PDB file of C-alpha atoms in Angstrom:
ATOM      1  CA  ASP D   1     -12.596  18.294   2.047  1.00  0.00           C
ATOM      2  CA  GLN D   2     -14.692  15.641   3.755  1.00  0.00           C
ATOM      3  CA  GLN D   3     -14.700  12.746   1.294  1.00  0.00           C
ATOM      4  CA  VAL D   4     -16.823  10.504   3.518  1.00  0.00           C
ATOM      5  CA  LYS D   5     -19.811  12.074   5.203  1.00  0.00           C
ATOM      6  CA  GLN D   6     -22.134  10.882   7.889  1.00  0.00           C
ATOM      7  CA  ASN D   7     -24.705  13.614   8.168  1.00  0.00           C
ATOM      8  CA  SER D   8     -26.553  12.250  11.191  1.00  0.00           C
ATOM      9  CA  PRO D   9     -24.487  12.694  14.337  1.00  0.00           C
ATOM     10  CA  SER D  10     -26.896  10.623  16.390  1.00  0.00           C
ATOM     11  CA  LEU D  11     -29.722   8.120  16.100  1.00  0.00           C
ATOM     12  CA  SER D  12     -32.037   6.720  18.739  1.00  0.00           C
ATOM     13  CA  VAL D  13     -33.904   3.464  18.104  1.00  0.00           C
ATOM     14  CA  GLN D  14     -36.083   1.223  20.208  1.00  0.00           C
ATOM     15  CA  GLU D  15     -34.843  -2.274  20.935  1.00  0.00           C
ATOM     16  CA  GLY D  16     -36.089  -4.770  18.373  1.00  0.00           C
ATOM     17  CA  ARG D  17     -36.562  -2.162  15.664  1.00  0.00           C
ATOM     18  CA  ILE D  18     -34.364  -1.537  12.642  1.00  0.00           C
ATOM     19  CA  SER D  19     -31.463   0.914  12.830  1.00  0.00           C
ATOM     20  CA  ILE D  20     -30.417   2.536   9.554  1.00  0.00           C
ATOM     21  CA  LEU D  21     -27.162   4.449   9.452  1.00  0.00           C
ATOM     22  CA  ASN D  22     -26.275   6.400   6.334  1.00  0.00           C
ATOM     23  CA  CYS D  23     -23.044   7.421   4.673  1.00  0.00           C
ATOM     24  CA  ASP D  24     -22.233   9.433   1.550  1.00  0.00           C
ATOM     25  CA  TYR D  25     -18.943   9.707  -0.291  1.00  0.00           C
ATOM     26  CA  THR D  26     -17.623  12.007  -2.958  1.00  0.00           C
ATOM     27  CA  ASN D  27     -14.565  10.232  -4.379  1.00  0.00           C
ATOM     28  CA  SER D  28     -15.395   8.031  -7.382  1.00  0.00           C
ATOM     29  CA  MET D  29     -12.108   6.167  -6.909  1.00  0.00           C
ATOM     30  CA  PHE D  30     -13.302   4.539  -3.691  1.00  0.00           C
ATOM     31  CA  ASP D  31     -13.914   0.850  -4.337  1.00  0.00           C
ATOM     32  CA  TYR D  32     -14.198  -0.677  -0.892  1.00  0.00           C
ATOM     33  CA  PHE D  33     -16.355   0.403   2.003  1.00  0.00           C
ATOM     34  CA  LEU D  34     -16.400  -0.607   5.639  1.00  0.00           C
ATOM     35  CA  TRP D  35     -18.288   0.011   8.830  1.00  0.00           C
ATOM     36  CA  TYR D  36     -16.555   0.154  12.197  1.00  0.00           C
ATOM     37  CA  LYS D  37     -18.112   0.293  15.631  1.00  0.00           C
ATOM     38  CA  LYS D  38     -16.533   2.123  18.551  1.00  0.00           C
ATOM     39  CA  TYR D  39     -17.285   1.860  22.241  1.00  0.00           C
ATOM     40  CA  PRO D  40     -15.982   4.520  24.668  1.00  0.00           C
ATOM     41  CA  ALA D  41     -12.314   4.125  25.647  1.00  0.00           C
ATOM     42  CA  GLU D  42     -11.783   1.443  22.991  1.00  0.00           C
ATOM     43  CA  GLY D  43     -10.461   1.491  19.456  1.00  0.00           C
ATOM     44  CA  PRO D  44     -12.811   0.993  16.506  1.00  0.00           C
ATOM     45  CA  THR D  45     -13.674  -2.614  15.667  1.00  0.00           C
ATOM     46  CA  PHE D  46     -14.504  -3.911  12.220  1.00  0.00           C
ATOM     47  CA  LEU D  47     -18.152  -4.698  11.623  1.00  0.00           C
ATOM     48  CA  ILE D  48     -18.855  -5.355   7.951  1.00  0.00           C
ATOM     49  CA  SER D  49     -17.546  -4.398   4.528  1.00  0.00           C
ATOM     50  CA  ILE D  50     -18.603  -4.280   0.901  1.00  0.00           C
ATOM     51  CA  SER D  51     -16.763  -4.152  -2.384  1.00  0.00           C
ATOM     52  CA  SER D  52     -17.893  -1.800  -5.128  1.00  0.00           C
ATOM     53  CA  ILE D  53     -18.719  -4.783  -7.343  1.00  0.00           C
ATOM     54  CA  LYS D  54     -21.566  -5.669  -4.990  1.00  0.00           C
ATOM     55  CA  ASP D  55     -24.630  -3.789  -3.882  1.00  0.00           C
ATOM     56  CA  LYS D  56     -25.390  -5.736  -0.720  1.00  0.00           C
ATOM     57  CA  ASN D  57     -23.528  -7.700   1.922  1.00  0.00           C
ATOM     58  CA  GLU D  58     -25.136  -9.391   4.876  1.00  0.00           C
ATOM     59  CA  ASP D  59     -23.683 -10.757   8.095  1.00  0.00           C
ATOM     60  CA  GLY D  60     -26.193 -11.855  10.688  1.00  0.00           C
ATOM     61  CA  ARG D  61     -28.146  -8.862  11.919  1.00  0.00           C
ATOM     62  CA  PHE D  62     -26.009  -6.454   9.886  1.00  0.00           C
ATOM     63  CA  THR D  63     -26.517  -5.621   6.211  1.00  0.00           C
ATOM     64  CA  VAL D  64     -24.667  -3.017   4.201  1.00  0.00           C
ATOM     65  CA  PHE D  65     -26.174  -1.618   1.011  1.00  0.00           C
ATOM     66  CA  LEU D  66     -24.178   0.259  -1.615  1.00  0.00           C
ATOM     67  CA  ASN D  67     -25.657   2.573  -4.252  1.00  0.00           C
ATOM     68  CA  LYS D  68     -22.724   3.555  -6.450  1.00  0.00           C
ATOM     69  CA  SER D  69     -24.665   5.896  -8.689  1.00  0.00           C
ATOM     70  CA  ALA D  70     -25.761   7.888  -5.668  1.00  0.00           C
ATOM     71  CA  LYS D  71     -22.403   7.429  -3.897  1.00  0.00           C
ATOM     72  CA  HIS D  72     -24.327   6.294  -0.857  1.00  0.00           C
ATOM     73  CA  LEU D  73     -24.145   3.388   1.506  1.00  0.00           C
ATOM     74  CA  SER D  74     -26.180   2.385   4.484  1.00  0.00           C
ATOM     75  CA  LEU D  75     -25.899  -0.022   7.384  1.00  0.00           C
ATOM     76  CA  HIS D  76     -29.022  -1.796   8.556  1.00  0.00           C
ATOM     77  CA  ILE D  77     -29.137  -3.445  11.956  1.00  0.00           C
ATOM     78  CA  VAL D  78     -32.152  -5.613  12.622  1.00  0.00           C
ATOM     79  CA  PRO D  79     -33.253  -6.297  15.224  1.00  0.00           C
ATOM     80  CA  SER D  80     -31.420  -3.611  17.185  1.00  0.00           C
ATOM     81  CA  GLN D  81     -30.151  -4.559  20.632  1.00  0.00           C
ATOM     82  CA  PRO D  82     -29.004  -2.394  23.566  1.00  0.00           C
ATOM     83  CA  GLY D  83     -25.460  -3.744  23.089  1.00  0.00           C
ATOM     84  CA  ASP D  84     -25.425  -2.132  19.650  1.00  0.00           C
ATOM     85  CA  SER D  85     -25.285   1.296  21.302  1.00  0.00           C
ATOM     86  CA  ALA D  86     -21.983   2.744  20.103  1.00  0.00           C
ATOM     87  CA  VAL D  87     -20.513   5.175  17.585  1.00  0.00           C
ATOM     88  CA  TYR D  88     -20.538   3.810  14.040  1.00  0.00           C
ATOM     89  CA  PHE D  89     -17.992   4.977  11.486  1.00  0.00           C
ATOM     90  CA  CYS D  90     -18.252   4.550   7.767  1.00  0.00           C
ATOM     91  CA  ALA D  91     -14.908   4.224   5.972  1.00  0.00           C
ATOM     92  CA  ALA D  92     -13.763   3.961   2.371  1.00  0.00           C
ATOM     93  CA  SER D  93     -10.612   3.036   0.511  1.00  0.00           C
ATOM     94  CA  GLY D  94      -9.412   3.332  -3.058  1.00  0.00           C
ATOM     95  CA  ASN D  95      -6.130   2.340  -4.615  1.00  0.00           C
ATOM     96  CA  THR D  96      -4.153   2.869  -1.420  1.00  0.00           C
ATOM     97  CA  ASP D  97      -4.314   1.054   1.854  1.00  0.00           C
ATOM     98  CA  LYS D  98      -5.431   3.989   3.946  1.00  0.00           C
ATOM     99  CA  LEU D  99      -9.008   4.198   5.113  1.00  0.00           C
ATOM    100  CA  ILE D 100     -10.899   7.473   4.970  1.00  0.00           C
ATOM    101  CA  PHE D 101     -13.400   7.695   7.804  1.00  0.00           C
ATOM    102  CA  GLY D 102     -16.603   9.631   8.229  1.00  0.00           C
ATOM    103  CA  THR D 103     -17.365  11.640  11.355  1.00  0.00           C
ATOM    104  CA  GLY D 104     -19.463   8.911  12.937  1.00  0.00           C
ATOM    105  CA  THR D 105     -23.042   8.390  14.056  1.00  0.00           C
ATOM    106  CA  ARG D 106     -23.838   7.709  17.693  1.00  0.00           C
ATOM    107  CA  LEU D 107     -26.492   5.005  17.921  1.00  0.00           C
ATOM    108  CA  GLN D 108     -28.491   4.590  21.083  1.00  0.00           C
ATOM    109  CA  VAL D 109     -30.779   1.581  21.392  1.00  0.00           C
ATOM    110  CA  PHE D 110     -33.262   1.950  24.235  1.00  0.00           C
ATOM    111  CA  PRO D 111     -35.478  -0.753  25.783  1.00  0.00           C
TER     112      PRO D 111
ATOM    113  CA  ASP J   1      -2.566 -12.835  21.200  1.00  0.00           C
ATOM    114  CA  THR J   2      -3.880  -9.782  23.012  1.00  0.00           C
ATOM    115  CA  GLY J   3      -4.434  -7.589  19.980  1.00  0.00           C
ATOM    116  CA  VAL J   4      -2.885  -4.218  19.204  1.00  0.00           C
ATOM    117  CA  SER J   5      -1.329  -2.672  22.297  1.00  0.00           C
ATOM    118  CA  GLN J   6      -0.630   1.026  22.786  1.00  0.00           C
ATOM    119  CA  ASP J   7       1.315   2.742  25.524  1.00  0.00           C
ATOM    120  CA  PRO J   8       0.661   4.973  27.351  1.00  0.00           C
ATOM    121  CA  ARG J   9      -3.133   5.133  27.448  1.00  0.00           C
ATOM    122  CA  HIS J  10      -3.040   8.758  28.529  1.00  0.00           C
ATOM    123  CA  LYS J  11      -0.402  11.461  28.263  1.00  0.00           C
ATOM    124  CA  ILE J  12      -0.590  14.993  29.608  1.00  0.00           C
ATOM    125  CA  THR J  13       2.191  17.326  28.579  1.00  0.00           C
ATOM    126  CA  LYS J  14       2.995  20.995  28.470  1.00  0.00           C
ATOM    127  CA  ARG J  15       3.176  22.899  25.228  1.00  0.00           C
ATOM    128  CA  GLY J  16       6.629  22.691  23.708  1.00  0.00           C
ATOM    129  CA  GLN J  17       7.543  19.322  25.200  1.00  0.00           C
ATOM    130  CA  ASN J  18       8.294  16.224  23.140  1.00  0.00           C
ATOM    131  CA  VAL J  19       6.208  13.073  23.508  1.00  0.00           C
ATOM    132  CA  THR J  20       6.625   9.533  22.212  1.00  0.00           C
ATOM    133  CA  PHE J  21       3.990   6.845  21.901  1.00  0.00           C
ATOM    134  CA  ARG J  22       4.507   3.143  21.349  1.00  0.00           C
ATOM    135  CA  CYS J  23       2.420   0.630  19.434  1.00  0.00           C
ATOM    136  CA  ASP J  24       2.800  -3.138  19.438  1.00  0.00           C
ATOM    137  CA  PRO J  25       0.804  -4.663  16.583  1.00  0.00           C
ATOM    138  CA  ILE J  26      -0.624  -8.150  16.394  1.00  0.00           C
ATOM    139  CA  SER J  27       2.462 -10.287  16.046  1.00  0.00           C
ATOM    140  CA  GLU J  28       2.007 -11.716  12.552  1.00  0.00           C
ATOM    141  CA  HIS J  29       0.772  -8.442  11.040  1.00  0.00           C
ATOM    142  CA  ASN J  30       3.193  -6.784   8.627  1.00  0.00           C
ATOM    143  CA  ARG J  31       1.281  -3.547   8.135  1.00  0.00           C
ATOM    144  CA  LEU J  32       1.011  -0.901  10.830  1.00  0.00           C
ATOM    145  CA  TYR J  33      -0.975   2.326  10.672  1.00  0.00           C
ATOM    146  CA  TRP J  34      -1.209   5.488  12.739  1.00  0.00           C
ATOM    147  CA  TYR J  35      -4.426   7.488  12.875  1.00  0.00           C
ATOM    148  CA  ARG J  36      -5.453  10.538  14.885  1.00  0.00           C
ATOM    149  CA  GLN J  37      -8.963  11.230  16.160  1.00  0.00           C
ATOM    150  CA  THR J  38     -10.217  14.495  17.570  1.00  0.00           C
ATOM    151  CA  LEU J  39     -13.540  15.063  19.301  1.00  0.00           C
ATOM    152  CA  GLY J  40     -16.496  14.719  16.969  1.00  0.00           C
ATOM    153  CA  GLN J  41     -14.373  13.490  14.081  1.00  0.00           C
ATOM    154  CA  GLY J  42     -13.534  10.117  12.641  1.00  0.00           C
ATOM    155  CA  PRO J  43     -10.031   8.660  12.673  1.00  0.00           C
ATOM    156  CA  GLU J  44      -7.713  10.573  10.349  1.00  0.00           C
ATOM    157  CA  PHE J  45      -4.892   8.769   8.549  1.00  0.00           C
ATOM    158  CA  LEU J  46      -1.363   9.833   9.483  1.00  0.00           C
ATOM    159  CA  THR J  47       1.045   7.220   8.127  1.00  0.00           C
ATOM    160  CA  TYR J  48       1.564   3.518   7.561  1.00  0.00           C
ATOM    161  CA  PHE J  49       4.339   0.938   7.364  1.00  0.00           C
ATOM    162  CA  GLN J  50       4.805  -2.316   5.590  1.00  0.00           C
ATOM    163  CA  ASN J  51       7.351  -4.125   7.721  1.00  0.00           C
ATOM    164  CA  GLU J  52       9.955  -1.454   8.475  1.00  0.00           C
ATOM    165  CA  ALA J  53       9.280   0.655   5.370  1.00  0.00           C
ATOM    166  CA  GLN J  54       7.154   3.765   5.761  1.00  0.00           C
ATOM    167  CA  LEU J  55       5.025   3.676   2.619  1.00  0.00           C
ATOM    168  CA  GLU J  56       2.820   6.711   2.952  1.00  0.00           C
ATOM    169  CA  LYS J  57       2.551   9.835   5.070  1.00  0.00           C
ATOM    170  CA  SER J  58      -0.366  12.202   5.189  1.00  0.00           C
ATOM    171  CA  ARG J  59       0.347  15.751   4.116  1.00  0.00           C
ATOM    172  CA  LEU J  60      -1.299  16.658   7.410  1.00  0.00           C
ATOM    173  CA  LEU J  61       1.707  15.178   9.191  1.00  0.00           C
ATOM    174  CA  SER J  62       3.919  18.148   9.948  1.00  0.00           C
ATOM    175  CA  ASP J  63       7.686  17.994  10.332  1.00  0.00           C
ATOM    176  CA  ARG J  64       7.199  17.827  14.093  1.00  0.00           C
ATOM    177  CA  PHE J  65       5.782  14.324  13.729  1.00  0.00           C
ATOM    178  CA  SER J  66       7.973  11.321  13.066  1.00  0.00           C
ATOM    179  CA  ALA J  67       7.161   7.640  13.092  1.00  0.00           C
ATOM    180  CA  GLU J  68       9.457   4.653  13.030  1.00  0.00           C
ATOM    181  CA  ARG J  69       9.157   0.916  12.891  1.00  0.00           C
ATOM    182  CA  PRO J  70      12.796  -0.102  13.165  1.00  0.00           C
ATOM    183  CA  LYS J  71      12.565  -3.878  13.022  1.00  0.00           C
ATOM    184  CA  GLY J  72       9.196  -4.273  11.443  1.00  0.00           C
ATOM    185  CA  SER J  73       7.584  -5.060  14.779  1.00  0.00           C
ATOM    186  CA  PHE J  74       6.621  -2.285  17.214  1.00  0.00           C
ATOM    187  CA  SER J  75       6.347   1.331  16.126  1.00  0.00           C
ATOM    188  CA  THR J  76       6.867   4.686  17.799  1.00  0.00           C
ATOM    189  CA  LEU J  77       5.251   8.014  17.015  1.00  0.00           C
ATOM    190  CA  GLU J  78       7.093  11.091  18.272  1.00  0.00           C
ATOM    191  CA  ILE J  79       5.718  14.597  18.374  1.00  0.00           C
ATOM    192  CA  GLN J  80       8.276  17.334  18.925  1.00  0.00           C
ATOM    193  CA  ARG J  81       7.481  20.773  20.356  1.00  0.00           C
ATOM    194  CA  THR J  82       3.879  19.843  21.051  1.00  0.00           C
ATOM    195  CA  GLU J  83       1.123  22.375  20.427  1.00  0.00           C
ATOM    196  CA  GLN J  84      -2.357  22.527  21.899  1.00  0.00           C
ATOM    197  CA  GLY J  85      -3.757  21.529  18.503  1.00  0.00           C
ATOM    198  CA  ASP J  86      -1.968  18.201  18.834  1.00  0.00           C
ATOM    199  CA  SER J  87      -4.391  17.180  21.588  1.00  0.00           C
ATOM    200  CA  ALA J  88      -6.175  14.116  20.236  1.00  0.00           C
ATOM    201  CA  MET J  89      -6.519  10.367  20.477  1.00  0.00           C
ATOM    202  CA  TYR J  90      -3.680   8.679  18.607  1.00  0.00           C
ATOM    203  CA  LEU J  91      -4.750   5.294  17.300  1.00  0.00           C
ATOM    204  CA  CYS J  92      -2.524   2.520  16.040  1.00  0.00           C
ATOM    205  CA  ALA J  93      -3.833  -0.276  13.831  1.00  0.00           C
ATOM    206  CA  SER J  94      -2.375  -3.303  12.128  1.00  0.00           C
ATOM    207  CA  SER J  95      -3.279  -5.750   9.385  1.00  0.00           C
ATOM    208  CA  PHE J  96      -1.914  -8.989   7.980  1.00  0.00           C
ATOM    209  CA  GLY J  97      -1.769  -7.629   4.466  1.00  0.00           C
ATOM    210  CA  ARG J  98      -3.508  -5.200   2.192  1.00  0.00           C
ATOM    211  CA  THR J  99      -6.724  -3.767   3.506  1.00  0.00           C
ATOM    212  CA  GLY J 100      -9.488  -2.428   1.281  1.00  0.00           C
ATOM    213  CA  GLN J 101      -9.852  -4.608  -1.795  1.00  0.00           C
ATOM    214  CA  GLY J 102      -7.027  -6.704  -0.398  1.00  0.00           C
ATOM    215  CA  GLY J 103      -9.614  -8.021   1.985  1.00  0.00           C
ATOM    216  CA  GLU J 104      -7.627  -7.870   5.194  1.00  0.00           C
ATOM    217  CA  LYS J 105      -9.211  -6.303   8.241  1.00  0.00           C
ATOM    218  CA  LEU J 106      -7.694  -3.434  10.148  1.00  0.00           C
ATOM    219  CA  PHE J 107      -7.406  -4.037  13.894  1.00  0.00           C
ATOM    220  CA  PHE J 108      -7.164  -0.981  16.132  1.00  0.00           C
ATOM    221  CA  GLY J 109      -5.607  -0.506  19.530  1.00  0.00           C
ATOM    222  CA  SER J 110      -7.355   1.431  22.297  1.00  0.00           C
ATOM    223  CA  GLY J 111      -5.350   4.544  21.560  1.00  0.00           C
ATOM    224  CA  THR J 112      -3.234   7.072  23.433  1.00  0.00           C
ATOM    225  CA  GLN J 113      -5.119  10.163  24.568  1.00  0.00           C
ATOM    226  CA  LEU J 114      -2.807  13.173  24.389  1.00  0.00           C
ATOM    227  CA  SER J 115      -3.622  16.399  26.198  1.00  0.00           C
ATOM    228  CA  VAL J 116      -1.341  19.373  25.590  1.00  0.00           C
ATOM    229  CA  LEU J 117      -1.717  22.110  28.200  1.00  0.00           C
TER     230      LEU J 117
END
């Protein structure tokens, strides 16, 4: 049972444009959501997070939006840069400390 | 501080052999996590420790898997009688305190890539 879903395995965006990565979840008990970025041969690194009491969190070029009624969150990157090319994982947690990850979306930003 | 360190980076073994991986967390972090990632999937939770106490284990973790954190510092993950399905990237992560609503970030190591032939 995949509780966190990223239905787009890949996304290609031109440099300077907006990248929108989507994530859906099924477990109503999730109350904290995170995005991690992963480069090849490295572990995932934390990017941005959002609590369920908020619907938006912004950090520089990165904004995460949460729609609890739709059980959907999205990560917006604007403007996109070639260095943003990586695999992005959505993750969620509830009343335990373990994170449940999605399958990832590979973002490629081309010049 | 060099972050979370994992050793070895790569391990190739034959089916049926035992393997052990080591993780050194960030020094002041009291929580340590093990995750497994297979191709095309996200990291999958295996187990975690607070100091030396193992607080949760995934039901996916078969009896062939055992993890320890004897002094609340480094941790080892042992897989006995390896099977080809154990081939994966094994990721270790640590945090200063509670993640999720606790607000602490999870820091990952670069992982150990296991190949079982």
